mmCIF file of C-alpha atoms in Angstrom:
data_model
loop_
_atom_site.group_PDB
_atom_site.id
_atom_site.type_symbol
_atom_site.label_atom_id
_atom_site.label_comp_id
_atom_site.label_asym_id
_atom_site.label_seq_id
_atom_site.Cartn_x
_atom_site.Cartn_y
_atom_site.Cartn_z
ATOM 1 C CA UNK F 1 74.152 -84.358 -29.222
ATOM 2 C CA UNK F 2 70.964 -85.685 -27.737
ATOM 3 C CA UNK F 3 69.427 -87.758 -30.546
ATOM 4 C CA UNK F 4 65.854 -86.592 -30.906
ATOM 5 C CA UNK F 5 63.657 -86.071 -33.899
ATOM 6 C CA UNK F 6 63.031 -82.496 -32.842
ATOM 7 C CA UNK F 7 65.954 -80.412 -31.529
ATOM 8 C CA UNK F 8 65.531 -79.452 -27.884
ATOM 9 C CA UNK F 9 66.528 -75.812 -27.429
ATOM 10 C CA UNK F 10 66.737 -73.650 -24.314
ATOM 11 C CA UNK F 11 66.586 -69.870 -24.796
ATOM 12 C CA UNK F 12 67.157 -67.595 -21.815
ATOM 13 C CA UNK F 13 66.854 -63.777 -22.024
ATOM 14 C CA UNK F 14 68.020 -61.439 -19.288
ATOM 15 C CA UNK F 15 65.220 -59.903 -17.229
ATOM 16 C CA UNK F 16 66.387 -56.280 -17.077
ATOM 17 C CA UNK F 17 63.322 -54.596 -18.500
ATOM 18 C CA UNK F 18 61.608 -56.204 -21.473
ATOM 19 C CA UNK F 19 64.109 -55.542 -24.267
ATOM 20 C CA UNK F 20 66.032 -58.797 -24.074
ATOM 21 C CA UNK F 21 62.781 -60.767 -24.065
ATOM 22 C CA UNK F 22 61.303 -58.896 -27.044
ATOM 23 C CA UNK F 23 64.411 -59.332 -29.173
ATOM 24 C CA UNK F 24 64.309 -63.084 -28.559
ATOM 25 C CA UNK F 25 60.835 -63.248 -30.147
ATOM 26 C CA UNK F 26 62.068 -63.453 -33.790
ATOM 27 C CA UNK F 27 64.615 -66.111 -32.806
ATOM 28 C CA UNK F 28 61.950 -68.209 -31.064
ATOM 29 C CA UNK F 29 59.663 -67.873 -34.106
ATOM 30 C CA UNK F 30 62.430 -69.088 -36.430
ATOM 31 C CA UNK F 31 63.351 -71.993 -34.163
ATOM 32 C CA UNK F 32 59.698 -73.062 -34.009
ATOM 33 C CA UNK F 33 59.465 -72.844 -37.809
ATOM 34 C CA UNK F 34 62.338 -75.373 -37.908
ATOM 35 C CA UNK F 35 60.211 -77.824 -35.927
ATOM 36 C CA UNK F 36 62.197 -77.374 -32.712
ATOM 37 C CA UNK F 37 61.003 -77.776 -29.139
ATOM 38 C CA UNK F 38 61.814 -74.451 -27.481
ATOM 39 C CA UNK F 39 61.955 -74.044 -23.707
ATOM 40 C CA UNK F 40 62.091 -70.451 -22.439
ATOM 41 C CA UNK F 41 63.910 -69.706 -19.168
ATOM 42 C CA UNK F 42 63.611 -66.259 -17.605
ATOM 43 C CA UNK F 43 61.610 -64.517 -14.874
ATOM 44 C CA UNK F 44 59.367 -61.603 -13.910
ATOM 45 C CA UNK F 45 57.946 -59.365 -16.609
ATOM 46 C CA UNK F 46 60.074 -60.978 -19.312
ATOM 47 C CA UNK F 47 58.573 -64.354 -18.435
ATOM 48 C CA UNK F 48 55.033 -62.935 -18.442
ATOM 49 C CA UNK F 49 55.553 -61.217 -21.810
ATOM 50 C CA UNK F 50 56.892 -64.345 -23.505
ATOM 51 C CA UNK F 51 54.091 -66.471 -22.035
ATOM 52 C CA UNK F 52 51.632 -64.094 -23.683
ATOM 53 C CA UNK F 53 53.467 -64.350 -27.020
ATOM 54 C CA UNK F 54 54.099 -68.123 -26.923
ATOM 55 C CA UNK F 55 51.455 -69.716 -24.686
ATOM 56 C CA UNK F 56 52.118 -73.175 -26.179
ATOM 57 C CA UNK F 57 55.785 -73.298 -25.140
ATOM 58 C CA UNK F 58 57.399 -74.769 -22.049
ATOM 59 C CA UNK F 59 58.709 -72.248 -19.497
ATOM 60 C CA UNK F 60 61.166 -72.313 -16.611
ATOM 61 C CA UNK F 61 61.163 -69.564 -13.993
ATOM 62 C CA UNK F 62 64.890 -68.807 -13.852
ATOM 63 C CA UNK F 63 65.709 -65.456 -12.188
ATOM 64 C CA UNK F 64 68.904 -63.659 -13.120
ATOM 65 C CA UNK F 65 71.110 -61.138 -11.342
ATOM 66 C CA UNK F 66 68.888 -58.083 -10.901
ATOM 67 C CA UNK F 67 70.413 -55.054 -9.147
ATOM 68 C CA UNK F 68 68.244 -52.168 -8.022
ATOM 69 C CA UNK F 69 68.765 -49.061 -10.115
ATOM 70 C CA UNK F 70 69.450 -45.914 -8.084
ATOM 71 C CA UNK F 71 66.973 -43.041 -8.206
ATOM 72 C CA UNK F 72 69.703 -40.627 -9.202
ATOM 73 C CA UNK F 73 73.316 -40.613 -10.413
ATOM 74 C CA UNK F 74 76.331 -42.778 -9.575
ATOM 75 C CA UNK F 75 74.924 -45.780 -11.480
ATOM 76 C CA UNK F 76 78.282 -46.580 -13.105
ATOM 77 C CA UNK F 77 80.099 -46.584 -9.775
ATOM 78 C CA UNK F 78 77.373 -48.674 -8.157
ATOM 79 C CA UNK F 79 77.456 -51.232 -10.974
ATOM 80 C CA UNK F 80 81.252 -51.395 -10.806
ATOM 81 C CA UNK F 81 81.104 -52.117 -7.068
ATOM 82 C CA UNK F 82 78.556 -54.858 -7.760
ATOM 83 C CA UNK F 83 80.950 -56.802 -10.027
ATOM 84 C CA UNK F 84 81.923 -59.310 -7.272
ATOM 85 C CA UNK F 85 78.226 -60.004 -6.523
ATOM 86 C CA UNK F 86 77.523 -60.272 -10.254
ATOM 87 C CA UNK F 87 80.334 -62.804 -10.786
ATOM 88 C CA UNK F 88 79.217 -64.862 -7.792
ATOM 89 C CA UNK F 89 75.668 -64.950 -9.172
ATOM 90 C CA UNK F 90 76.910 -66.155 -12.565
ATOM 91 C CA UNK F 91 78.468 -69.180 -10.871
ATOM 92 C CA UNK F 92 75.189 -69.824 -9.035
ATOM 93 C CA UNK F 93 73.201 -69.326 -12.253
ATOM 94 C CA UNK F 94 75.415 -71.814 -14.073
ATOM 95 C CA UNK F 95 74.976 -74.308 -11.222
ATOM 96 C CA UNK F 96 71.177 -73.974 -11.456
ATOM 97 C CA UNK F 97 71.365 -74.549 -15.216
ATOM 98 C CA UNK F 98 73.379 -77.748 -14.676
ATOM 99 C CA UNK F 99 70.594 -79.015 -12.411
ATOM 100 C CA UNK F 100 68.003 -78.248 -15.109
ATOM 101 C CA UNK F 101 70.083 -80.065 -17.757
ATOM 102 C CA UNK F 102 70.210 -83.194 -15.567
ATOM 103 C CA UNK F 103 66.410 -83.289 -15.676
ATOM 104 C CA UNK F 104 65.948 -82.234 -19.305
ATOM 105 C CA UNK F 105 68.372 -82.764 -22.194
ATOM 106 C CA UNK F 106 69.064 -79.907 -24.596
ATOM 107 C CA UNK F 107 70.830 -79.824 -27.956
ATOM 108 C CA UNK F 108 71.393 -76.068 -27.876
ATOM 109 C CA UNK F 109 71.437 -73.209 -25.364
ATOM 110 C CA UNK F 110 70.902 -69.585 -26.462
ATOM 111 C CA UNK F 111 71.574 -66.952 -23.810
ATOM 112 C CA UNK F 112 70.677 -63.300 -24.279
ATOM 113 C CA UNK F 113 73.147 -61.372 -22.108
ATOM 114 C CA UNK F 114 73.110 -64.016 -19.368
ATOM 115 C CA UNK F 115 76.754 -64.932 -18.978
ATOM 116 C CA UNK F 116 76.080 -67.830 -16.607
ATOM 117 C CA UNK F 117 73.740 -69.607 -19.037
ATOM 118 C CA UNK F 118 76.110 -71.992 -20.823
ATOM 119 C CA UNK F 119 77.150 -75.606 -20.477
ATOM 120 C CA UNK F 120 80.394 -77.238 -21.566
ATOM 121 C CA UNK F 121 78.539 -80.312 -22.857
ATOM 122 C CA UNK F 122 75.898 -78.391 -24.857
ATOM 123 C CA UNK F 123 76.502 -75.987 -27.746
ATOM 124 C CA UNK F 124 76.006 -72.549 -26.196
ATOM 125 C CA UNK F 125 75.445 -69.201 -27.928
ATOM 126 C CA UNK F 126 75.563 -65.744 -26.337
ATOM 127 C CA UNK F 127 73.595 -62.839 -27.829
ATOM 128 C CA UNK F 128 75.103 -59.452 -26.981
ATOM 129 C CA UNK F 129 75.689 -56.071 -28.618
ATOM 130 C CA UNK F 130 77.961 -54.934 -25.753
ATOM 131 C CA UNK F 131 81.458 -55.970 -26.754
ATOM 132 C CA UNK F 132 82.739 -52.638 -25.424
ATOM 133 C CA UNK F 133 80.831 -51.441 -22.356
ATOM 134 C CA UNK F 134 80.418 -47.676 -22.224
ATOM 135 C CA UNK F 135 81.508 -45.653 -19.210
ATOM 136 C CA UNK F 136 81.574 -41.863 -18.667
ATOM 137 C CA UNK F 137 84.800 -39.986 -19.365
ATOM 138 C CA UNK F 138 85.310 -39.451 -15.632
ATOM 139 C CA UNK F 139 85.470 -43.242 -15.186
ATOM 140 C CA UNK F 140 87.863 -43.870 -18.098
ATOM 141 C CA UNK F 141 90.037 -46.061 -15.865
ATOM 142 C CA UNK F 142 87.239 -48.685 -15.828
ATOM 143 C CA UNK F 143 87.235 -49.241 -19.586
ATOM 144 C CA UNK F 144 90.125 -51.662 -19.938
ATOM 145 C CA UNK F 145 89.061 -53.576 -16.808
ATOM 146 C CA UNK F 146 85.482 -53.986 -18.057
ATOM 147 C CA UNK F 147 86.659 -54.984 -21.536
ATOM 148 C CA UNK F 148 88.912 -57.668 -20.055
ATOM 149 C CA UNK F 149 86.164 -59.003 -17.766
ATOM 150 C CA UNK F 150 83.701 -59.049 -20.671
ATOM 151 C CA UNK F 151 86.096 -61.039 -22.876
ATOM 152 C CA UNK F 152 86.707 -63.576 -20.116
ATOM 153 C CA UNK F 153 82.937 -63.997 -19.595
ATOM 154 C CA UNK F 154 82.381 -64.589 -23.331
ATOM 155 C CA UNK F 155 85.032 -67.323 -23.613
ATOM 156 C CA UNK F 156 82.895 -70.332 -22.547
ATOM 157 C CA UNK F 157 80.406 -69.755 -25.382
ATOM 158 C CA UNK F 158 80.737 -71.541 -28.722
ATOM 159 C CA UNK F 159 79.419 -68.535 -30.647
ATOM 160 C CA UNK F 160 78.754 -64.844 -29.998
ATOM 161 C CA UNK F 161 75.827 -63.387 -31.941
ATOM 162 C CA UNK F 162 75.938 -59.606 -32.364
ATOM 163 C CA UNK F 163 72.484 -58.212 -33.278
ATOM 164 C CA UNK F 164 73.627 -55.511 -35.694
ATOM 165 C CA UNK F 165 75.016 -54.957 -39.169
ATOM 166 C CA UNK F 166 78.732 -54.893 -39.894
ATOM 167 C CA UNK F 167 80.172 -51.735 -41.455
ATOM 168 C CA UNK F 168 79.390 -48.042 -41.091
ATOM 169 C CA UNK F 169 75.597 -48.278 -41.371
ATOM 170 C CA UNK F 170 75.056 -49.820 -37.968
ATOM 171 C CA UNK F 171 72.908 -49.276 -34.887
ATOM 172 C CA UNK F 172 75.268 -49.907 -31.995
ATOM 173 C CA UNK F 173 78.215 -47.661 -32.862
ATOM 174 C CA UNK F 174 81.215 -48.094 -30.556
ATOM 175 C CA UNK F 175 79.446 -50.788 -28.515
ATOM 176 C CA UNK F 176 80.268 -53.484 -31.071
ATOM 177 C CA UNK F 177 82.283 -51.754 -33.815
ATOM 178 C CA UNK F 178 85.857 -50.471 -34.087
ATOM 179 C CA UNK F 179 86.821 -52.944 -31.384
ATOM 180 C CA UNK F 180 88.530 -56.328 -31.693
ATOM 181 C CA UNK F 181 85.804 -58.959 -31.792
ATOM 182 C CA UNK F 182 86.064 -62.479 -30.369
ATOM 183 C CA UNK F 183 87.101 -64.927 -33.103
ATOM 184 C CA UNK F 184 83.740 -66.731 -32.801
ATOM 185 C CA UNK F 185 81.624 -63.578 -33.128
ATOM 186 C CA UNK F 186 79.211 -63.048 -36.027
ATOM 187 C CA UNK F 187 76.853 -60.186 -36.915
ATOM 188 C CA UNK F 188 73.298 -61.485 -37.307
ATOM 189 C CA UNK F 189 71.520 -58.207 -38.158
ATOM 190 C CA UNK F 190 69.048 -56.342 -35.898
ATOM 191 C CA UNK F 191 66.624 -58.482 -33.894
ATOM 192 C CA UNK F 192 63.077 -57.171 -33.880
ATOM 193 C CA UNK F 193 59.770 -58.754 -32.980
ATOM 194 C CA UNK F 194 58.344 -56.724 -35.890
ATOM 195 C CA UNK F 195 58.571 -57.551 -39.582
ATOM 196 C CA UNK F 196 59.696 -55.122 -42.246
ATOM 197 C CA UNK F 197 56.868 -54.680 -44.742
ATOM 198 C CA UNK F 198 56.157 -52.108 -47.441
ATOM 199 C CA UNK F 199 52.602 -51.405 -46.262
ATOM 200 C CA UNK F 200 52.421 -47.972 -44.620
ATOM 201 C CA UNK F 201 49.667 -46.874 -42.272
ATOM 202 C CA UNK F 202 48.778 -43.169 -42.518
ATOM 203 C CA UNK F 203 50.251 -41.212 -39.605
ATOM 204 C CA UNK F 204 47.740 -39.658 -37.228
ATOM 205 C CA UNK F 205 48.986 -36.096 -36.842
ATOM 206 C CA UNK F 206 48.356 -35.628 -33.117
ATOM 207 C CA UNK F 207 48.988 -39.203 -31.993
ATOM 208 C CA UNK F 208 51.786 -39.857 -29.503
ATOM 209 C CA UNK F 209 52.828 -43.325 -28.349
ATOM 210 C CA UNK F 210 54.842 -43.576 -25.127
ATOM 211 C CA UNK F 211 56.416 -46.966 -24.399
ATOM 212 C CA UNK F 212 57.816 -47.562 -20.917
ATOM 213 C CA UNK F 213 60.384 -50.233 -20.118
ATOM 214 C CA UNK F 214 63.368 -50.931 -17.924
ATOM 215 C CA UNK F 215 64.057 -51.478 -14.271
ATOM 216 C CA UNK F 216 62.392 -49.814 -11.311
ATOM 217 C CA UNK F 217 62.322 -47.221 -9.873
ATOM 218 C CA UNK F 218 63.157 -45.364 -13.105
ATOM 219 C CA UNK F 219 60.241 -46.862 -15.062
ATOM 220 C CA UNK F 220 57.754 -45.450 -12.542
ATOM 221 C CA UNK F 221 59.556 -42.095 -12.286
ATOM 222 C CA UNK F 222 59.268 -41.551 -16.036
ATOM 223 C CA UNK F 223 55.638 -42.698 -16.010
ATOM 224 C CA UNK F 224 54.749 -40.064 -13.420
ATOM 225 C CA UNK F 225 56.517 -37.327 -15.397
ATOM 226 C CA UNK F 226 54.591 -38.225 -18.564
ATOM 227 C CA UNK F 227 51.259 -38.329 -16.723
ATOM 228 C CA UNK F 228 51.916 -35.023 -14.966
ATOM 229 C CA UNK F 229 53.125 -33.112 -18.039
ATOM 230 C CA UNK F 230 50.732 -34.468 -20.693
ATOM 231 C CA UNK F 231 47.443 -35.222 -18.907
ATOM 232 C CA UNK F 232 45.785 -32.009 -20.162
ATOM 233 C CA UNK F 233 47.183 -31.911 -23.695
ATOM 234 C CA UNK F 234 44.850 -31.998 -26.695
ATOM 235 C CA UNK F 235 46.943 -34.712 -28.354
ATOM 236 C CA UNK F 236 45.874 -38.359 -28.527
ATOM 237 C CA UNK F 237 48.352 -40.113 -26.225
ATOM 238 C CA UNK F 238 48.658 -43.849 -25.597
ATOM 239 C CA UNK F 239 50.960 -44.943 -22.794
ATOM 240 C CA UNK F 240 52.088 -48.572 -22.752
ATOM 241 C CA UNK F 241 53.266 -49.076 -19.185
ATOM 242 C CA UNK F 242 55.399 -52.186 -19.697
ATOM 243 C CA UNK F 243 53.743 -54.061 -16.829
ATOM 244 C CA UNK F 244 53.165 -57.477 -18.400
ATOM 245 C CA UNK F 245 52.364 -59.351 -15.187
ATOM 246 C CA UNK F 246 48.690 -59.895 -14.392
ATOM 247 C CA UNK F 247 45.646 -59.151 -16.538
ATOM 248 C CA UNK F 248 45.707 -56.497 -19.232
ATOM 249 C CA UNK F 249 44.264 -53.200 -17.973
ATOM 250 C CA UNK F 250 43.222 -50.092 -19.887
ATOM 251 C CA UNK F 251 42.599 -46.839 -17.980
ATOM 252 C CA UNK F 252 42.091 -43.188 -18.840
ATOM 253 C CA UNK F 253 44.047 -40.383 -17.174
ATOM 254 C CA UNK F 254 43.009 -37.063 -18.649
ATOM 255 C CA UNK F 255 43.874 -37.205 -22.358
ATOM 256 C CA UNK F 256 46.113 -40.247 -21.837
ATOM 257 C CA UNK F 257 45.020 -43.838 -22.459
ATOM 258 C CA UNK F 258 47.077 -46.112 -20.184
ATOM 259 C CA UNK F 259 47.579 -49.734 -21.253
ATOM 260 C CA UNK F 260 49.365 -52.126 -18.888
ATOM 261 C CA UNK F 261 50.960 -54.076 -21.769
ATOM 262 C CA UNK F 262 50.389 -54.878 -25.439
ATOM 263 C CA UNK F 263 51.338 -57.773 -27.693
ATOM 264 C CA UNK F 264 53.779 -57.332 -30.547
ATOM 265 C CA UNK F 265 51.081 -57.020 -33.221
ATOM 266 C CA UNK F 266 49.279 -54.253 -31.306
ATOM 267 C CA UNK F 267 52.477 -52.288 -30.648
ATOM 268 C CA UNK F 268 53.510 -52.603 -34.289
ATOM 269 C CA UNK F 269 50.245 -51.031 -35.491
ATOM 270 C CA UNK F 270 50.531 -48.233 -32.927
ATOM 271 C CA UNK F 271 54.123 -47.417 -33.913
ATOM 272 C CA UNK F 272 53.262 -47.396 -37.614
ATOM 273 C CA UNK F 273 50.434 -44.868 -37.222
ATOM 274 C CA UNK F 274 51.831 -42.631 -34.443
ATOM 275 C CA UNK F 275 53.348 -39.268 -35.329
ATOM 276 C CA UNK F 276 55.918 -39.618 -32.541
ATOM 277 C CA UNK F 277 57.232 -42.350 -30.237
ATOM 278 C CA UNK F 278 58.492 -41.540 -26.735
ATOM 279 C CA UNK F 279 60.727 -44.258 -25.289
ATOM 280 C CA UNK F 280 64.025 -45.183 -23.703
ATOM 281 C CA UNK F 281 66.924 -45.591 -26.160
ATOM 282 C CA UNK F 282 67.331 -49.213 -25.144
ATOM 283 C CA UNK F 283 68.977 -51.219 -27.888
ATOM 284 C CA UNK F 284 65.947 -53.448 -28.460
ATOM 285 C CA UNK F 285 63.726 -50.383 -28.948
ATOM 286 C CA UNK F 286 66.250 -48.996 -31.433
ATOM 287 C CA UNK F 287 66.221 -52.246 -33.407
ATOM 288 C CA UNK F 288 62.398 -52.156 -33.518
ATOM 289 C CA UNK F 289 62.465 -48.573 -34.796
ATOM 290 C CA UNK F 290 65.080 -49.464 -37.410
ATOM 291 C CA UNK F 291 62.594 -51.994 -38.825
ATOM 292 C CA UNK F 292 59.400 -49.923 -38.594
ATOM 293 C CA UNK F 293 60.735 -46.380 -38.922
ATOM 294 C CA UNK F 294 59.277 -43.318 -37.258
ATOM 295 C CA UNK F 295 60.096 -40.143 -35.359
ATOM 296 C CA UNK F 296 61.269 -40.547 -31.792
ATOM 297 C CA UNK F 297 61.902 -38.679 -28.568
ATOM 298 C CA UNK F 298 64.502 -40.569 -26.553
ATOM 299 C CA UNK F 299 64.665 -40.231 -22.760
ATOM 300 C CA UNK F 300 67.695 -42.193 -21.473
ATOM 301 C CA UNK F 301 67.516 -43.908 -18.100
ATOM 302 C CA UNK F 302 69.537 -41.601 -15.815
ATOM 303 C CA UNK F 303 73.072 -42.875 -15.339
ATOM 304 C CA UNK F 304 72.674 -45.756 -17.802
ATOM 305 C CA UNK F 305 75.700 -45.063 -19.977
ATOM 306 C CA UNK F 306 74.718 -47.327 -22.875
ATOM 307 C CA UNK F 307 71.390 -45.534 -23.361
ATOM 308 C CA UNK F 308 73.032 -42.118 -22.989
ATOM 309 C CA UNK F 309 75.629 -43.074 -25.596
ATOM 310 C CA UNK F 310 73.074 -44.448 -28.083
ATOM 311 C CA UNK F 311 70.774 -41.423 -27.670
ATOM 312 C CA UNK F 312 73.689 -39.088 -28.426
ATOM 313 C CA UNK F 313 74.795 -41.336 -31.325
ATOM 314 C CA UNK F 314 71.422 -40.927 -33.098
ATOM 315 C CA UNK F 315 70.990 -37.257 -32.171
ATOM 316 C CA UNK F 316 74.323 -36.425 -33.815
ATOM 317 C CA UNK F 317 73.030 -38.067 -36.994
ATOM 318 C CA UNK F 318 69.886 -35.911 -36.883
ATOM 319 C CA UNK F 319 67.678 -38.974 -36.461
ATOM 320 C CA UNK F 320 66.121 -38.463 -33.016
ATOM 321 C CA UNK F 321 66.051 -35.898 -30.228
ATOM 322 C CA UNK F 322 67.314 -36.953 -26.811
ATOM 323 C CA UNK F 323 66.347 -35.166 -23.588
ATOM 324 C CA UNK F 324 67.573 -35.929 -20.075
ATOM 325 C CA UNK F 325 64.798 -37.145 -17.770
ATOM 326 C CA UNK F 326 65.384 -34.360 -15.223
ATOM 327 C CA UNK F 327 65.103 -31.710 -17.937
ATOM 328 C CA UNK F 328 61.857 -32.877 -19.527
ATOM 329 C CA UNK F 329 59.450 -30.261 -20.808
ATOM 330 C CA UNK F 330 57.355 -32.648 -22.870
ATOM 331 C CA UNK F 331 55.129 -30.160 -24.700
ATOM 332 C CA UNK F 332 58.198 -28.352 -26.011
ATOM 333 C CA UNK F 333 60.249 -31.543 -26.438
ATOM 334 C CA UNK F 334 57.528 -33.177 -28.569
ATOM 335 C CA UNK F 335 57.487 -30.175 -30.896
ATOM 336 C CA UNK F 336 61.293 -30.263 -31.255
ATOM 337 C CA UNK F 337 61.458 -34.048 -31.702
ATOM 338 C CA UNK F 338 59.101 -33.950 -34.685
ATOM 339 C CA UNK F 339 61.629 -31.720 -36.500
ATOM 340 C CA UNK F 340 64.184 -34.575 -36.572
ATOM 341 C CA UNK F 341 64.225 -36.866 -39.620
ATOM 342 C CA UNK F 342 63.426 -40.061 -37.708
ATOM 343 C CA UNK F 343 64.318 -43.662 -38.457
ATOM 344 C CA UNK F 344 63.960 -44.973 -42.010
ATOM 345 C CA UNK F 345 62.651 -48.560 -42.235
ATOM 346 C CA UNK F 346 65.411 -50.987 -43.178
ATOM 347 C CA UNK F 347 64.488 -53.436 -45.957
ATOM 348 C CA UNK F 348 67.691 -55.523 -45.994
ATOM 349 C CA UNK F 349 67.422 -59.307 -46.059
ATOM 350 C CA UNK F 350 67.551 -61.053 -42.723
ATOM 351 C CA UNK F 351 70.994 -62.255 -41.682
ATOM 352 C CA UNK F 352 69.331 -64.035 -38.784
ATOM 353 C CA UNK F 353 67.481 -66.495 -41.013
ATOM 354 C CA UNK F 354 70.714 -67.563 -42.703
ATOM 355 C CA UNK F 355 72.446 -67.967 -39.336
ATOM 356 C CA UNK F 356 69.602 -70.047 -37.878
ATOM 357 C CA UNK F 357 69.610 -72.256 -41.002
ATOM 358 C CA UNK F 358 73.336 -72.938 -40.495
ATOM 359 C CA UNK F 359 72.742 -73.599 -36.812
ATOM 360 C CA UNK F 360 69.915 -76.066 -37.358
ATOM 361 C CA UNK F 361 71.932 -77.940 -39.970
ATOM 362 C CA UNK F 362 74.759 -78.288 -37.439
ATOM 363 C CA UNK F 363 72.359 -79.954 -34.993
ATOM 364 C CA UNK F 364 71.311 -82.678 -37.436
#
């Protein structure tokens, strides 16, 4: 280990939307509280968001593999055909990391879903909730192939951190449960940039918060649907666009207040007081809702099997309504979504803190 008074740590979230970046926020906070020097390596909107949250930290612009999402259907097949390109990029990504390590020594590398971000000479941890990648029934023949590839890609890492609870009361369902885990895998509990507190803000009856995220062009397609269907409603609607690059902008569009991006503290207050949240069922959003609670309307990204699975998983439990993007009728959907029981805030002790304590002791 590089002998330094303060541990030098590199953390690198995937830049597919903002979810991987936001779920790294509590980890970065804990590492900083342990008097560590944390360097953040990512790109695009994820980089911009984390610069806003941690302006004092050191950053490296390190792009990852970023495929274009199709406008409609066949996403699974397209992603499967991209596997050779994806694997080639992981080799390139790992090569770029080796160049960075020659210039700057690190005691620890934490990668959030970036399978090329590891080094044989540095303790490397992978954060993922996707032990079993979901595919539609019509593509069942892909399952064993994807599971095998995923296990091979996880092998170089010293530890696998699964951001969920063990047991039946979990958030990821079949993605990381009822499947054989790697021997070095450990559940660290949900990762949320928000803190579970007992203080409750009174819900504003007609307030709707829509949070956009994810890759283009689907982020913009959903934005246009929300603007078109809700611009003349008498509800108080705030739309967080998920565009963290550039200066913060606030605009009005009919009854909708459009905000380019918001910091964690602002979003937390909005979620706590809103009668309903409209968002993608991305896993990071689900972890945030599990901490804060609230009623939700999920709109899965078309063709993104993980989001479609998770939306159905929570709808079957009566927690949240899910509606396909091409079938949106938001005035009716909002009414129906409010009838679901919603997420109940989870008050369990943080498994993450205990895991980070063990990790920091191992670096001494």
